[in-house]
Tab-separated table of C-alpha atoms in Angstrom:
chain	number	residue	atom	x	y	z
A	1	UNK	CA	-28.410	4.474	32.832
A	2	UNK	CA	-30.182	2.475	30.047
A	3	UNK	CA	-27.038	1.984	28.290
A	4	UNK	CA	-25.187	1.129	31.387
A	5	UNK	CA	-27.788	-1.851	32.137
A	6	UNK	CA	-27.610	-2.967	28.329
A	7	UNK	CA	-23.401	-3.566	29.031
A	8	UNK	CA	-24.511	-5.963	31.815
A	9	UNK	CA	-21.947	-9.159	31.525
A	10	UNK	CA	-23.341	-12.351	32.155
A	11	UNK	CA	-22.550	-12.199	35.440
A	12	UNK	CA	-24.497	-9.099	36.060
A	13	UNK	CA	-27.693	-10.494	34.295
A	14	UNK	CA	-27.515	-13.950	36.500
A	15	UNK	CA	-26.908	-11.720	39.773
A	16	UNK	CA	-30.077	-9.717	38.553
A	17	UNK	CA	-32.452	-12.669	37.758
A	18	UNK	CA	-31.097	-14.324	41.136
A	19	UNK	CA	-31.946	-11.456	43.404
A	20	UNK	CA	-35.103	-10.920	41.428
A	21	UNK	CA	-36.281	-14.469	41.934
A	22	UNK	CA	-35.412	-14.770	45.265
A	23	UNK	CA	-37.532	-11.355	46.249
A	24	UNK	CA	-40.351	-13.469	44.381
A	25	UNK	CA	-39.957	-16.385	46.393
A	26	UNK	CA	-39.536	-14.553	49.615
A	27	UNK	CA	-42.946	-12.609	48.909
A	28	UNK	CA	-44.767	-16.322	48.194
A	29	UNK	CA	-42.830	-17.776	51.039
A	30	UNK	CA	-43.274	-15.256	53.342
A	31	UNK	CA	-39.554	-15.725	53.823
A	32	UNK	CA	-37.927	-12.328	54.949
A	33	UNK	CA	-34.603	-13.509	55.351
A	34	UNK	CA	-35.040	-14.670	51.451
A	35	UNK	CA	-35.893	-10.865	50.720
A	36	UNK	CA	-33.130	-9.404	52.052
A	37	UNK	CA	-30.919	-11.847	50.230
A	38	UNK	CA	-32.795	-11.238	47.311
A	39	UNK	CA	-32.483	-7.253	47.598
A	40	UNK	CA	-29.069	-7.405	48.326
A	41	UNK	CA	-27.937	-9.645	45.312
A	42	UNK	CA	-30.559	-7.605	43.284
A	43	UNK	CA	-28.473	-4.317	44.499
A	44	UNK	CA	-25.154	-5.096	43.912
A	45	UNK	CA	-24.967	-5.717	39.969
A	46	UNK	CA	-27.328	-1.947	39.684
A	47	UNK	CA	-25.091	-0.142	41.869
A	48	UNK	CA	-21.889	-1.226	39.974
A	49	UNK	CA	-24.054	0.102	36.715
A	50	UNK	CA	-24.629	3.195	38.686
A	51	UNK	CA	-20.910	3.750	39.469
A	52	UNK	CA	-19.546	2.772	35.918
A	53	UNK	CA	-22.410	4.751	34.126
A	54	UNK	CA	-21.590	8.205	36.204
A	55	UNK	CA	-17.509	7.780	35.550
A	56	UNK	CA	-16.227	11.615	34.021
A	57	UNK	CA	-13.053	10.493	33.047
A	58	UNK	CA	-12.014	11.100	29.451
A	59	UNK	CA	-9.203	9.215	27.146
A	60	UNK	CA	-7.258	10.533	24.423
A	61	UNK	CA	-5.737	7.925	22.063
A	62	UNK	CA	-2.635	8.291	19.418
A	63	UNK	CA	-1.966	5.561	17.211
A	64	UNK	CA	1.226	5.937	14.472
A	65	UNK	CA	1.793	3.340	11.837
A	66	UNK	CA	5.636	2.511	11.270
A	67	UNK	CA	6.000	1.863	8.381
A	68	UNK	CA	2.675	2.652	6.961
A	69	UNK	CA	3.575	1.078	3.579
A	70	UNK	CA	5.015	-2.206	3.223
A	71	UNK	CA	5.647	-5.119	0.736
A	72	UNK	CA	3.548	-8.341	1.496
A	73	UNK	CA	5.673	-11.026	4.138
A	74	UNK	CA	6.881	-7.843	5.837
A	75	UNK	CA	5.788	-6.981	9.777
A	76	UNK	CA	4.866	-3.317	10.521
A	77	UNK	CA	4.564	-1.925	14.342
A	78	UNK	CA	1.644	-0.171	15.474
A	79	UNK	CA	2.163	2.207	18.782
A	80	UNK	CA	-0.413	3.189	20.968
A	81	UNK	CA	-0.874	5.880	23.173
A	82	UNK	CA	-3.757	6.282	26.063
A	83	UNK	CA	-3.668	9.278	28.064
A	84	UNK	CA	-6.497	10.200	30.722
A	85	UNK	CA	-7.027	13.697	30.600
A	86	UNK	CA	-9.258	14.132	33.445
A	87	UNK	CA	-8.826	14.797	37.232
A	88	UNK	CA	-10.160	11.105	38.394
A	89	UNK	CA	-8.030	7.832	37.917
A	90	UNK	CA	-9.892	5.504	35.766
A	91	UNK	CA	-10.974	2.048	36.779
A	92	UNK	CA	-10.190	-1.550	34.659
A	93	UNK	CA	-9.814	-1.488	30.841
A	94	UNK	CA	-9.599	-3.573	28.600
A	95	UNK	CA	-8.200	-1.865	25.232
A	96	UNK	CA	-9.136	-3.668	21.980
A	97	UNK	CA	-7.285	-2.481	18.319
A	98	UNK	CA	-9.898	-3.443	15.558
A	99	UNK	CA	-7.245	-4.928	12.886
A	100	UNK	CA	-8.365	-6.836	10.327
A	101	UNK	CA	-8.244	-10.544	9.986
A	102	UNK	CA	-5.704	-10.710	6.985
A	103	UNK	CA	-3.450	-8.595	9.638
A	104	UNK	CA	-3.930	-11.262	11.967
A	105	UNK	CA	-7.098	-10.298	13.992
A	106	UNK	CA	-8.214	-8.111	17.228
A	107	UNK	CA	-5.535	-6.910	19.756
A	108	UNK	CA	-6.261	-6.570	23.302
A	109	UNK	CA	-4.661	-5.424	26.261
A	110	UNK	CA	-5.995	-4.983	30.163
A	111	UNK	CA	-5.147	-2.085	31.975
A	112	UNK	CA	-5.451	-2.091	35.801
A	113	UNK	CA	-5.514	1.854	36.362
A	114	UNK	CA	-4.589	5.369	34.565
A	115	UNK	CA	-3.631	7.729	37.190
A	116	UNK	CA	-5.006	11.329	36.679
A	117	UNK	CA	-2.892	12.575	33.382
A	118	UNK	CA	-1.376	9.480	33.317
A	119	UNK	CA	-0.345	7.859	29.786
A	120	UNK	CA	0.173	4.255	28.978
A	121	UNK	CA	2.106	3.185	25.694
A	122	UNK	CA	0.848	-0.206	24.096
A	123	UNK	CA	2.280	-2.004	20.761
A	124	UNK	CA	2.150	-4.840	18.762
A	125	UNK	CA	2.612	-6.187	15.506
A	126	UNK	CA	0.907	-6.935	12.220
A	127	UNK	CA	1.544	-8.774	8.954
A	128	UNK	CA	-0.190	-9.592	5.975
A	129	UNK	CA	0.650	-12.286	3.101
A	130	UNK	CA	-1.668	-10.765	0.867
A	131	UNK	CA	-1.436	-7.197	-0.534
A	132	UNK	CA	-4.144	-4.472	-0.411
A	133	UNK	CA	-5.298	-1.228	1.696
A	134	UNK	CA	-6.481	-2.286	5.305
A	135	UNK	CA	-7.996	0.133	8.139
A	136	UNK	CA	-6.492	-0.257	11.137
A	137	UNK	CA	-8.961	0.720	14.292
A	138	UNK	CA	-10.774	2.556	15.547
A	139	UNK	CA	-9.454	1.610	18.980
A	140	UNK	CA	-12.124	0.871	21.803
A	141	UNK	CA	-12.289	0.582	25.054
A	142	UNK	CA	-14.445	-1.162	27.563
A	143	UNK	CA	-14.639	-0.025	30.901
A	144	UNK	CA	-15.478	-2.617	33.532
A	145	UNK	CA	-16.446	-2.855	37.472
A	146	UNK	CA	-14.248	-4.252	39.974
A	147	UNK	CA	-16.846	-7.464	40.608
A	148	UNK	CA	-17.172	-7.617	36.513
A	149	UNK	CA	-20.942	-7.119	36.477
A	150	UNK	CA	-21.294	-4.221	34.289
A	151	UNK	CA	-19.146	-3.331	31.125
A	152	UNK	CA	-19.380	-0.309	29.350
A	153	UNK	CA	-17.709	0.182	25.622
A	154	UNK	CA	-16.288	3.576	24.600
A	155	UNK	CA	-14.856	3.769	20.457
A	156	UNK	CA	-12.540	6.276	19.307
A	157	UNK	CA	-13.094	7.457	15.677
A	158	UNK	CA	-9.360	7.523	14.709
A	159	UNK	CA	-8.675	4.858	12.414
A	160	UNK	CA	-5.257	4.570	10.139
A	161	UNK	CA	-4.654	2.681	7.152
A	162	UNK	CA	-1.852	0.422	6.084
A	163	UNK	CA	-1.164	0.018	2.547
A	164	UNK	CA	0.375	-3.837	1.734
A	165	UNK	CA	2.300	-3.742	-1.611
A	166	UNK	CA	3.167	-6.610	-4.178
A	167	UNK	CA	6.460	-8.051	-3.173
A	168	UNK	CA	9.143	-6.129	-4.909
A	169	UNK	CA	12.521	-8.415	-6.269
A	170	UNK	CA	15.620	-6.432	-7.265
A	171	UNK	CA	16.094	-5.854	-10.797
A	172	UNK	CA	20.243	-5.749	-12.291
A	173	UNK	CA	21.018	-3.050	-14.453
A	174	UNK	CA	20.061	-3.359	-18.175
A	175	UNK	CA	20.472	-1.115	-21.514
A	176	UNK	CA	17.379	0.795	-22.017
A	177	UNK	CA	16.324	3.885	-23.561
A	178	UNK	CA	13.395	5.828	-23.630
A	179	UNK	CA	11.839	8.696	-25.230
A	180	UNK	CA	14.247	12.168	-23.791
A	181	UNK	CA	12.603	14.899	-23.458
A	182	UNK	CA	13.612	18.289	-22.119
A	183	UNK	CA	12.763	19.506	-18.417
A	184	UNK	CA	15.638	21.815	-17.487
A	185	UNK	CA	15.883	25.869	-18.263
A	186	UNK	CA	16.597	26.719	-21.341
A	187	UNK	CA	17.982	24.768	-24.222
A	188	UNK	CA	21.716	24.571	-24.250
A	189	UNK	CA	23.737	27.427	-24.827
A	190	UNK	CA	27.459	28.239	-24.741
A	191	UNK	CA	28.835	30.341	-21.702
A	192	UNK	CA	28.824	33.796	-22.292
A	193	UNK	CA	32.216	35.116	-23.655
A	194	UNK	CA	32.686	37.494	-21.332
A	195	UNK	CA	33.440	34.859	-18.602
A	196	UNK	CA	31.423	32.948	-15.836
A	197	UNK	CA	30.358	35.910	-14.108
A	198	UNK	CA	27.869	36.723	-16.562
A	199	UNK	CA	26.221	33.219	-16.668
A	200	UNK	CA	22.533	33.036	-14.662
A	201	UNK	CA	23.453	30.506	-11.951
A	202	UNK	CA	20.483	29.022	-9.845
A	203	UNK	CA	20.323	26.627	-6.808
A	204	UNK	CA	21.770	23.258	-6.418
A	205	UNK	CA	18.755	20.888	-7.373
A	206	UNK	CA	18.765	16.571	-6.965
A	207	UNK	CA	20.862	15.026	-9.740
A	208	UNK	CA	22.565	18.182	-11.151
A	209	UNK	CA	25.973	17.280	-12.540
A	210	UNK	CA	28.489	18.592	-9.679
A	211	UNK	CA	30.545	19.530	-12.368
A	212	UNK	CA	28.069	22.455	-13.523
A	213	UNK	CA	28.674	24.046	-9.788
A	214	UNK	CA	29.363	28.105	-10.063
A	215	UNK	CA	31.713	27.853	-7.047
A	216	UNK	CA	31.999	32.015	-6.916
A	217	UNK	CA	28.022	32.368	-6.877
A	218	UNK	CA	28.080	29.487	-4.389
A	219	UNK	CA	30.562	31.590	-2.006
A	220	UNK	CA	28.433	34.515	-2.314
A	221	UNK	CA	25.012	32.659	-1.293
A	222	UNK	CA	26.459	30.123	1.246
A	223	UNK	CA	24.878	27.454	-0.917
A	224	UNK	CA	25.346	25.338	-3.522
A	225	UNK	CA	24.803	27.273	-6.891
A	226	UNK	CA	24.768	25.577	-10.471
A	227	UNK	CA	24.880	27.123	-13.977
A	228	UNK	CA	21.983	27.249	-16.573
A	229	UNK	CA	24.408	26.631	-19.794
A	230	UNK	CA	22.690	23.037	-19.751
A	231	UNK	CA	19.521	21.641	-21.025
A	232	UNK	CA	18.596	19.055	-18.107
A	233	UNK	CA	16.832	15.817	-19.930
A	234	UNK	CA	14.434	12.850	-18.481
A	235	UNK	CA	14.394	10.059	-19.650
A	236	UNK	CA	10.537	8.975	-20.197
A	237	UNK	CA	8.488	5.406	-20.990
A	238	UNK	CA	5.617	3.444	-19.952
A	239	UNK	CA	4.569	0.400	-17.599
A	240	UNK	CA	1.900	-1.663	-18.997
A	241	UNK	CA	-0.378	-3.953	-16.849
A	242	UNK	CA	-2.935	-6.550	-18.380
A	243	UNK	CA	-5.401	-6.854	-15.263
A	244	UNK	CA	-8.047	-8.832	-17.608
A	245	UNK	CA	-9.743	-11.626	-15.849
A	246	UNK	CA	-9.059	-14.070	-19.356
A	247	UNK	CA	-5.342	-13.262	-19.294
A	248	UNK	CA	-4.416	-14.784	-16.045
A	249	UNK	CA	-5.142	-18.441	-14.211
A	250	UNK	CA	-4.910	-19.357	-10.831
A	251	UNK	CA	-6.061	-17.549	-7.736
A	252	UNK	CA	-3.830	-16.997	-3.692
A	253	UNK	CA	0.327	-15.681	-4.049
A	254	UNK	CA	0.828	-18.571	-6.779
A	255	UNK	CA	-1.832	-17.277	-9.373
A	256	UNK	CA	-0.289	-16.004	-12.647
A	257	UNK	CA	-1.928	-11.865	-11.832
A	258	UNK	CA	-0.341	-11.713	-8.290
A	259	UNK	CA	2.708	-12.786	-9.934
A	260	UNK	CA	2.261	-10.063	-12.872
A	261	UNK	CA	1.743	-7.138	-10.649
A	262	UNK	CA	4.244	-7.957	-8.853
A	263	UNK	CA	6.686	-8.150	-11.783
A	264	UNK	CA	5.445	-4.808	-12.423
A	265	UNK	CA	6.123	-3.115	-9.028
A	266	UNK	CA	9.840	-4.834	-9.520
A	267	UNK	CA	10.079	-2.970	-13.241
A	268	UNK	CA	8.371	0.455	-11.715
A	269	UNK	CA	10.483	0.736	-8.879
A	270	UNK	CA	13.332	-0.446	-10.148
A	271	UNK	CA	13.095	2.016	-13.518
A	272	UNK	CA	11.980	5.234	-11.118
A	273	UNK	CA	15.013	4.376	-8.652
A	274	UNK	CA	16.717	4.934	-12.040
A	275	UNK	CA	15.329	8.547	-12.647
A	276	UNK	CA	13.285	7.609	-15.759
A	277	UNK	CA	9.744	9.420	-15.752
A	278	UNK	CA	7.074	6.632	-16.252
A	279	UNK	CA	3.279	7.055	-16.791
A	280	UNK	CA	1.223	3.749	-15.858
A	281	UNK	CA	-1.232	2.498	-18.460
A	282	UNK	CA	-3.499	-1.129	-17.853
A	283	UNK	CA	-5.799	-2.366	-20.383
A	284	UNK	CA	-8.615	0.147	-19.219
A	285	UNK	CA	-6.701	2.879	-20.132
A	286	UNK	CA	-4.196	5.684	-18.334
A	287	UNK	CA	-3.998	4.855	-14.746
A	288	UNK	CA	-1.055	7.131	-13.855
A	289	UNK	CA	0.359	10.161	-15.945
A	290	UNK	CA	3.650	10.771	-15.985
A	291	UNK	CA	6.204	11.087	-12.780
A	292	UNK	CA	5.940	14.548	-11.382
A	293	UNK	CA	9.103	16.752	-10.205
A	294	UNK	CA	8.505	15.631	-6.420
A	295	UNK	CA	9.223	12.288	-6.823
A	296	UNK	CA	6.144	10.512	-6.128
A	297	UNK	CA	5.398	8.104	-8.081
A	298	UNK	CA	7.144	5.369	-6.624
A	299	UNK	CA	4.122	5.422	-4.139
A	300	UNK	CA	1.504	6.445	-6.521
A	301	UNK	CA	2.630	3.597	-8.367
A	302	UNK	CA	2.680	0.882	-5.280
A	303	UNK	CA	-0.849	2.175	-3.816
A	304	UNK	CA	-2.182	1.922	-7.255
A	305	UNK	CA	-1.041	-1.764	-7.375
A	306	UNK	CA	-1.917	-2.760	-4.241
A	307	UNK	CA	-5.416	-2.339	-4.846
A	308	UNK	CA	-5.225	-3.853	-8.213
A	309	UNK	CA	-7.901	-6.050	-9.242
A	310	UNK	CA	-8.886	-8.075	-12.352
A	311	UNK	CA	-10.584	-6.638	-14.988
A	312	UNK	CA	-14.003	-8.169	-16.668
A	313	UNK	CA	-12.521	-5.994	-20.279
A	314	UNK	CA	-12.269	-8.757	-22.905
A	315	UNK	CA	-9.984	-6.718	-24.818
A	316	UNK	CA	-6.255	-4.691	-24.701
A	317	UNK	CA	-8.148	-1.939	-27.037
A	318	UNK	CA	-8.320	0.727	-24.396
A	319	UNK	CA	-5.000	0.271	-23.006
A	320	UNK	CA	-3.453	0.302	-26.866
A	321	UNK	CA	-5.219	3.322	-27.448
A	322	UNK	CA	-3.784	4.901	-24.724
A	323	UNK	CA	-0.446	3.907	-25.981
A	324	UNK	CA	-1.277	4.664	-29.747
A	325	UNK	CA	-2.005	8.210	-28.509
A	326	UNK	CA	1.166	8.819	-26.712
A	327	UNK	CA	3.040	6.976	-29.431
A	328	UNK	CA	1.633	9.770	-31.934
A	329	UNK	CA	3.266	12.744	-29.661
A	330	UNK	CA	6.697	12.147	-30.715
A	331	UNK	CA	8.596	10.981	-34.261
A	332	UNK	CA	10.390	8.198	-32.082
A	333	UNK	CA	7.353	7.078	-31.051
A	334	UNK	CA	6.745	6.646	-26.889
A	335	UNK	CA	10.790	5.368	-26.188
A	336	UNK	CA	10.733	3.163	-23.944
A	337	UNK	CA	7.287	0.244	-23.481
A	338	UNK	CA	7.791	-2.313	-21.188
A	339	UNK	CA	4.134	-4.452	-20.164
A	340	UNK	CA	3.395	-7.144	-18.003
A	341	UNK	CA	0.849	-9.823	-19.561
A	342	UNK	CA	-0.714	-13.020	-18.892
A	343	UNK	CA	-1.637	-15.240	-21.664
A	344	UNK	CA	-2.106	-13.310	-25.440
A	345	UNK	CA	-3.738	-14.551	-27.944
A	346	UNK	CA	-2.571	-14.404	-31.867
A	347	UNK	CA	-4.939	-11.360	-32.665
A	348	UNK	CA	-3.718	-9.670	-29.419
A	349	UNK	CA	-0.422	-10.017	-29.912
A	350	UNK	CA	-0.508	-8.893	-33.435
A	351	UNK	CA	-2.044	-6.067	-32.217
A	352	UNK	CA	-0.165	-5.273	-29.298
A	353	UNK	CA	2.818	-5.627	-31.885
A	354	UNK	CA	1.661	-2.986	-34.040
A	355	UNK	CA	2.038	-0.130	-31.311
A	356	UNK	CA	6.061	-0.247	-31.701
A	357	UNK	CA	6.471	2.887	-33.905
A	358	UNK	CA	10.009	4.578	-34.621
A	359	UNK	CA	13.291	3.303	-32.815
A	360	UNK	CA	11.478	2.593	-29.362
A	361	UNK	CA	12.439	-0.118	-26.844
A	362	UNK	CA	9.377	-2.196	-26.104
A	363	UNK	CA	9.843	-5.296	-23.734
A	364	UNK	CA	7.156	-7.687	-22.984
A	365	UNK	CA	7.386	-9.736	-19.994
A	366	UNK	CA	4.879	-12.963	-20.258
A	367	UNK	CA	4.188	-14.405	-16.840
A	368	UNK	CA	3.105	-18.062	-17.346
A	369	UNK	CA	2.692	-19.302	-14.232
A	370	UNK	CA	4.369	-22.891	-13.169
A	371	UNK	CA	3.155	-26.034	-15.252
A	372	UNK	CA	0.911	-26.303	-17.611
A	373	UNK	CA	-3.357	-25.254	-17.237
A	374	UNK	CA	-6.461	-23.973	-18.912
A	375	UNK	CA	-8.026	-20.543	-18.107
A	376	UNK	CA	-11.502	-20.474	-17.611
A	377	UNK	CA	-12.326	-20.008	-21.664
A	378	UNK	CA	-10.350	-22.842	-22.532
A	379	UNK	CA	-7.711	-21.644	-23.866
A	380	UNK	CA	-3.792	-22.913	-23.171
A	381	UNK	CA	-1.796	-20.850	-21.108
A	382	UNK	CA	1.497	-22.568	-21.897
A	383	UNK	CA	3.733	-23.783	-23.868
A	384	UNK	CA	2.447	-23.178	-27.682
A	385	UNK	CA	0.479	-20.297	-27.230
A	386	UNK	CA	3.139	-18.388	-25.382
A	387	UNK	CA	5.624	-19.503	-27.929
A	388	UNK	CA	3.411	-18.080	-31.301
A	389	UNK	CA	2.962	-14.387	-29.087
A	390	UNK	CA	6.403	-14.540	-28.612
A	391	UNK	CA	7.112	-15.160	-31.850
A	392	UNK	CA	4.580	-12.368	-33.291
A	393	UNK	CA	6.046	-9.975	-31.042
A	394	UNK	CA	9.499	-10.140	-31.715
A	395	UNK	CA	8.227	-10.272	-35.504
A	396	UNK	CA	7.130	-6.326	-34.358
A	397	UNK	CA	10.465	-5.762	-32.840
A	398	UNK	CA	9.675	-5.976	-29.231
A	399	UNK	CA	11.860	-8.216	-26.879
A	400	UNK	CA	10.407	-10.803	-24.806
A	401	UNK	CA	10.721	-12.218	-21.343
A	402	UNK	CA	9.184	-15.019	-20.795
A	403	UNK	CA	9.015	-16.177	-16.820
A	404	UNK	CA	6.763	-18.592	-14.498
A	405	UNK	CA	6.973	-16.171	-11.553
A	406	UNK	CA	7.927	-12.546	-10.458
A	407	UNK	CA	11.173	-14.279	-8.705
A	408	UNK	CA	12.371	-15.735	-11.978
A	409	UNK	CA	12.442	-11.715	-13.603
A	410	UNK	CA	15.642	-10.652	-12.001
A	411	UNK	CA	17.521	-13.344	-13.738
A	412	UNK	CA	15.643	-12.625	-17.130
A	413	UNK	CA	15.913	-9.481	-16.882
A	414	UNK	CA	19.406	-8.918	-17.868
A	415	UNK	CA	17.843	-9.878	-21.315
A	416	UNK	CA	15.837	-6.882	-21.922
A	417	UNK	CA	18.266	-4.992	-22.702
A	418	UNK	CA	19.600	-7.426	-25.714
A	419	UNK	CA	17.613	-7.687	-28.924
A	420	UNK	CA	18.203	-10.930	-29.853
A	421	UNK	CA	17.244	-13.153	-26.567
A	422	UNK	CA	15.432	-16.490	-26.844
A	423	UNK	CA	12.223	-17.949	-25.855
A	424	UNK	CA	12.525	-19.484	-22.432
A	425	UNK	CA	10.843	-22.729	-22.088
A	426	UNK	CA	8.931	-23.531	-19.525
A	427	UNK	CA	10.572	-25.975	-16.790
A	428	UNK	CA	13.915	-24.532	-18.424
C-alpha cells in the first residue's frame, strides 16, 4: 500500500489535498455538506490505490534483436512480446522500452487491456550514427487506474544488447600473400599404389577442393567423402590498429580514428571473407589471436572494434613487439602485415619499418583526414610529414596507401597489391 500511494499522479495528489482540505474546512465551518464532499474526493484517489495495489496479474515479456549486429547508418527491429499469464485481464498499460539516446530515445506504447493469456506483439525501430555496444531495456511497465490517479511501475530484468560496428566499404580483389602454414591431416603424400580404395577418406569439410571427392566412399556413407592425399594450407597475416590519442585529429564520423577503424573493419572483413587467418594486434599489444576453425572472427573482430577507443600509449613499442615476436616464428617472417595509422612520426616510422623481415607483404594504410590541421602536440598531420613516413616506409619495403577517409580505400586499394605505387597527395 505504501508503494501504491508513492505512484500517486498528480492528479491523485491534488484529489488528496482537495478532499483533505475540504474535511478541514468543513470541521472549522461546521459545514457537513463540505465533509462529505471532502470524504468523498478524499476516497476516490485511495480506493483506486487500493484496487491497483491488490492487482495478481503477472506479465511475461520476450524481446529479440534482428539483427543484433549492425554497421553504423543501418536500422535494426526490435520485437516485443507481452503475454499475461494469469487468470484476471489486466487494466491500462503503458509499456516503455529503455533504449538509449544514441538509438534514438524511450519507446512507449498504451495498451487498453490483456485478456487472460492473452499476448500482444509491439515493434519499432532503432538506429545509431555512431558505433559502440548499447543495452537495450529492461522493458517496464506502468500500470494505471481508469480515472488516472494512481500509477504503479513494474521493470522486467531482461535487457539485450546491440552491437553498432564501424561502417564497412567493399574492398576489390588485390595480390597478397601471407605467411602459409599447414592445418590439414597429414603432409602430402602420393595415393597408395594399390588404388583409391586403400586411401583414408574423411568427411566433406568447407572449402575442400571438390576435386579431392572419394565418390565410392561417398556412395557407401550417403555423404560427401574427401581424400587425405592433401596437405590443406591457410593462408595467415596480421591487422594492425594505431588507437593512440597523438596519432589521430578530429573528433564525431569525420575524425581521422573513426575513419581508421573503419578502414580496418573494411581490410578484416574483407581479408577473412577471403579465408586468410588473421590475428589483430593495436599498439597495446595482441588484441585478437589468430582466426579459429569456426569461423569467428569476423565478429570477434567487429565487437572488438566497435568498442574501440583511443589510447593515452605515447608509443607503437608494444604493438611492434608483438609483431617482432611473431615475425621471429617463421624464416619468412609474419607474411602478410597490413596496419592502419594516423599520423607517424620519422622515429616511428623508421621503426615501424624495421619489423619487415624476409619476403613478407606489409601494407600501410595512412588515414589523413581531409585538409590540412595540427594534433593536439603540434605536430602536422599532412602533407610533409605524411610524405617523409611514406617515404621511410617504402625505404623498408612496405607499400603505402595513403587516403583522407575510409571511403577513399576501395579505390586505393587496388594498389596494395603493386610494389611500386605512388604517394597520393592530398586533395588529389
Amino acid at each position: 500500500m505504501r508503494r501504491a500511494l508513492a505512484g500517486l499522479t498528480t492528479r491523485g495528489r491534488s484529489f488528496v489535498a482537495a478532499g483533505a482540505t475540504a474535511i478541514v474546512c468543513a470541521f472549522v465551518l461546521g459545514e457537513r455538506d463540505l465533509l462529505r464532499a471532502g470524504v468523498l474526493v478524499l476516497a476516490l484517489p485511495l480506493l483506486c490505490t487500493l484496487a491497483v495495489s491488490r492487482t495478481r496479474y503477472r506479465l511475461a515479456c520476450a524481446r529479440r534483436l534482428d539483427p543484433p549486429r549492425l554497421p553504423v547508418g543501418r536500422e535494426a527491429r526490435v520485437d516485443l512480446r507481452l503475454e499475461n499469464v494469469s487468470r484476471l485481464p489486466s487494466g491500462l498499460l503503458m509499456v516503455e522500452d529503455r533504449v538509449p539516446y544514441a538509438l534514438g530515445g524511450r519507446a512507449r506504447f498504451v495498451l487498453d487491456r490483456i485478456e487472460s493469456h492473452g499476448k500482444r506483439r509491439l515493434g519499432y525501430r532503432i538506429r545509431s550514427d555512431v558505433r559502440g555496444r548499447f543495452r537495450v531495456g529492461p522493458l517496464t511497465v506502468r500500470l494505471a487506474d481508469p480515472f488516472g490517479m494512481v500509477e504503479l511501475v513494474r521493470s522486467f530484468s531482461l535487457a539485450d544488447t546491440l552491437t553498432v560496428t564501424p561502417a564497412i566499404h567493399p574492398l576489390p580483389s588485390a595480390r597478397l600473400s601471407g605467411t602459409w602454414s599447414g592445418g590439414g591431416d597429414s603432409v602430402a603424400r602420393a595415393v597408395s599404389a594399390a588404388g583409391e580404395d586403400d586411401v583414408t577418406p574423411r568427411e566433406y569439410r568447407h572449402g575442400d577442393d571438390l576435386r579431392r571427392v572419394h565418390w565410392r566412399s561417398t556412395a557407401r556413407h550417403g555423404e560427401l567423402m574427401v581424400r587425405r592425399e592433401e596437405q590443406h594450407f591457410k593462408n595467415s597475416g596480421t591487422l594492425f590498429l594505431d588507437t593512440r590519442r597523438t596519432a589521430h585529429w578530429g573528433d564525431g564520423p569525420g575524425g581521422t580514428f573513426e575513419q581508421a577503424v573503419s578502414a580496418t573493419a573494411s581490410i578484416g572483413v574483407h581479408l577473412v571473407r577471403t579465408g586468410m587467418n588473421l590475428r589483430y594486434i593495436t599498439d597495446g599489444g595482441e588484441a585478437l589471436a589468430a582466426a579459429r576453425a569456426d569461423g569467428t572472427f569476423e565478429g570477434l573482430l567487429l565487437d572488438a572494434l566497435a568498442v574501440a577507443r583511443r589510447s593515452k600509449e605515447r608509443s607503437l613499442s608494444a604493438g611492434l613487439s608483438a609483431l617482432r615476436g611473431r615475425a621471429g616464428a617463421t624464416r619468412e617472417g609474419d607474411g602478410l602485415v597490413i596496419g592502419v595509422f594516423g599520423v607517424l612520426s620519422e622515429d616511428e616510422a623508421r621503426s615501424l619499418a624495421a619489423v619487415r623481415r624476409g619476403t613478407g607483404t606489409c601494407v600501410a594504410v595512412l588515414v589523413l583526414g581531409r585538409g590540412r590541421a595540427t594534433s593536439a602536440t603540434g605536430a602536422d598531420t599532412g602533407g610533409t610529414a605524411a610524405e617523409r613516413a611514406t617515404a621511410l616506409l617504402r625505404a623498408g619495403g612496405w607499400r603505402v596507401l595513403v587516403v583522407r577517409s575510409a571511403a577513399e580505400l576501395a579505390g586505393a586499394w587496388a594498389q596494395a597489391g603493386q610494389a611500386g605505387d605512388e604517394f597520393v597527395r592530398d586533395g588529389a
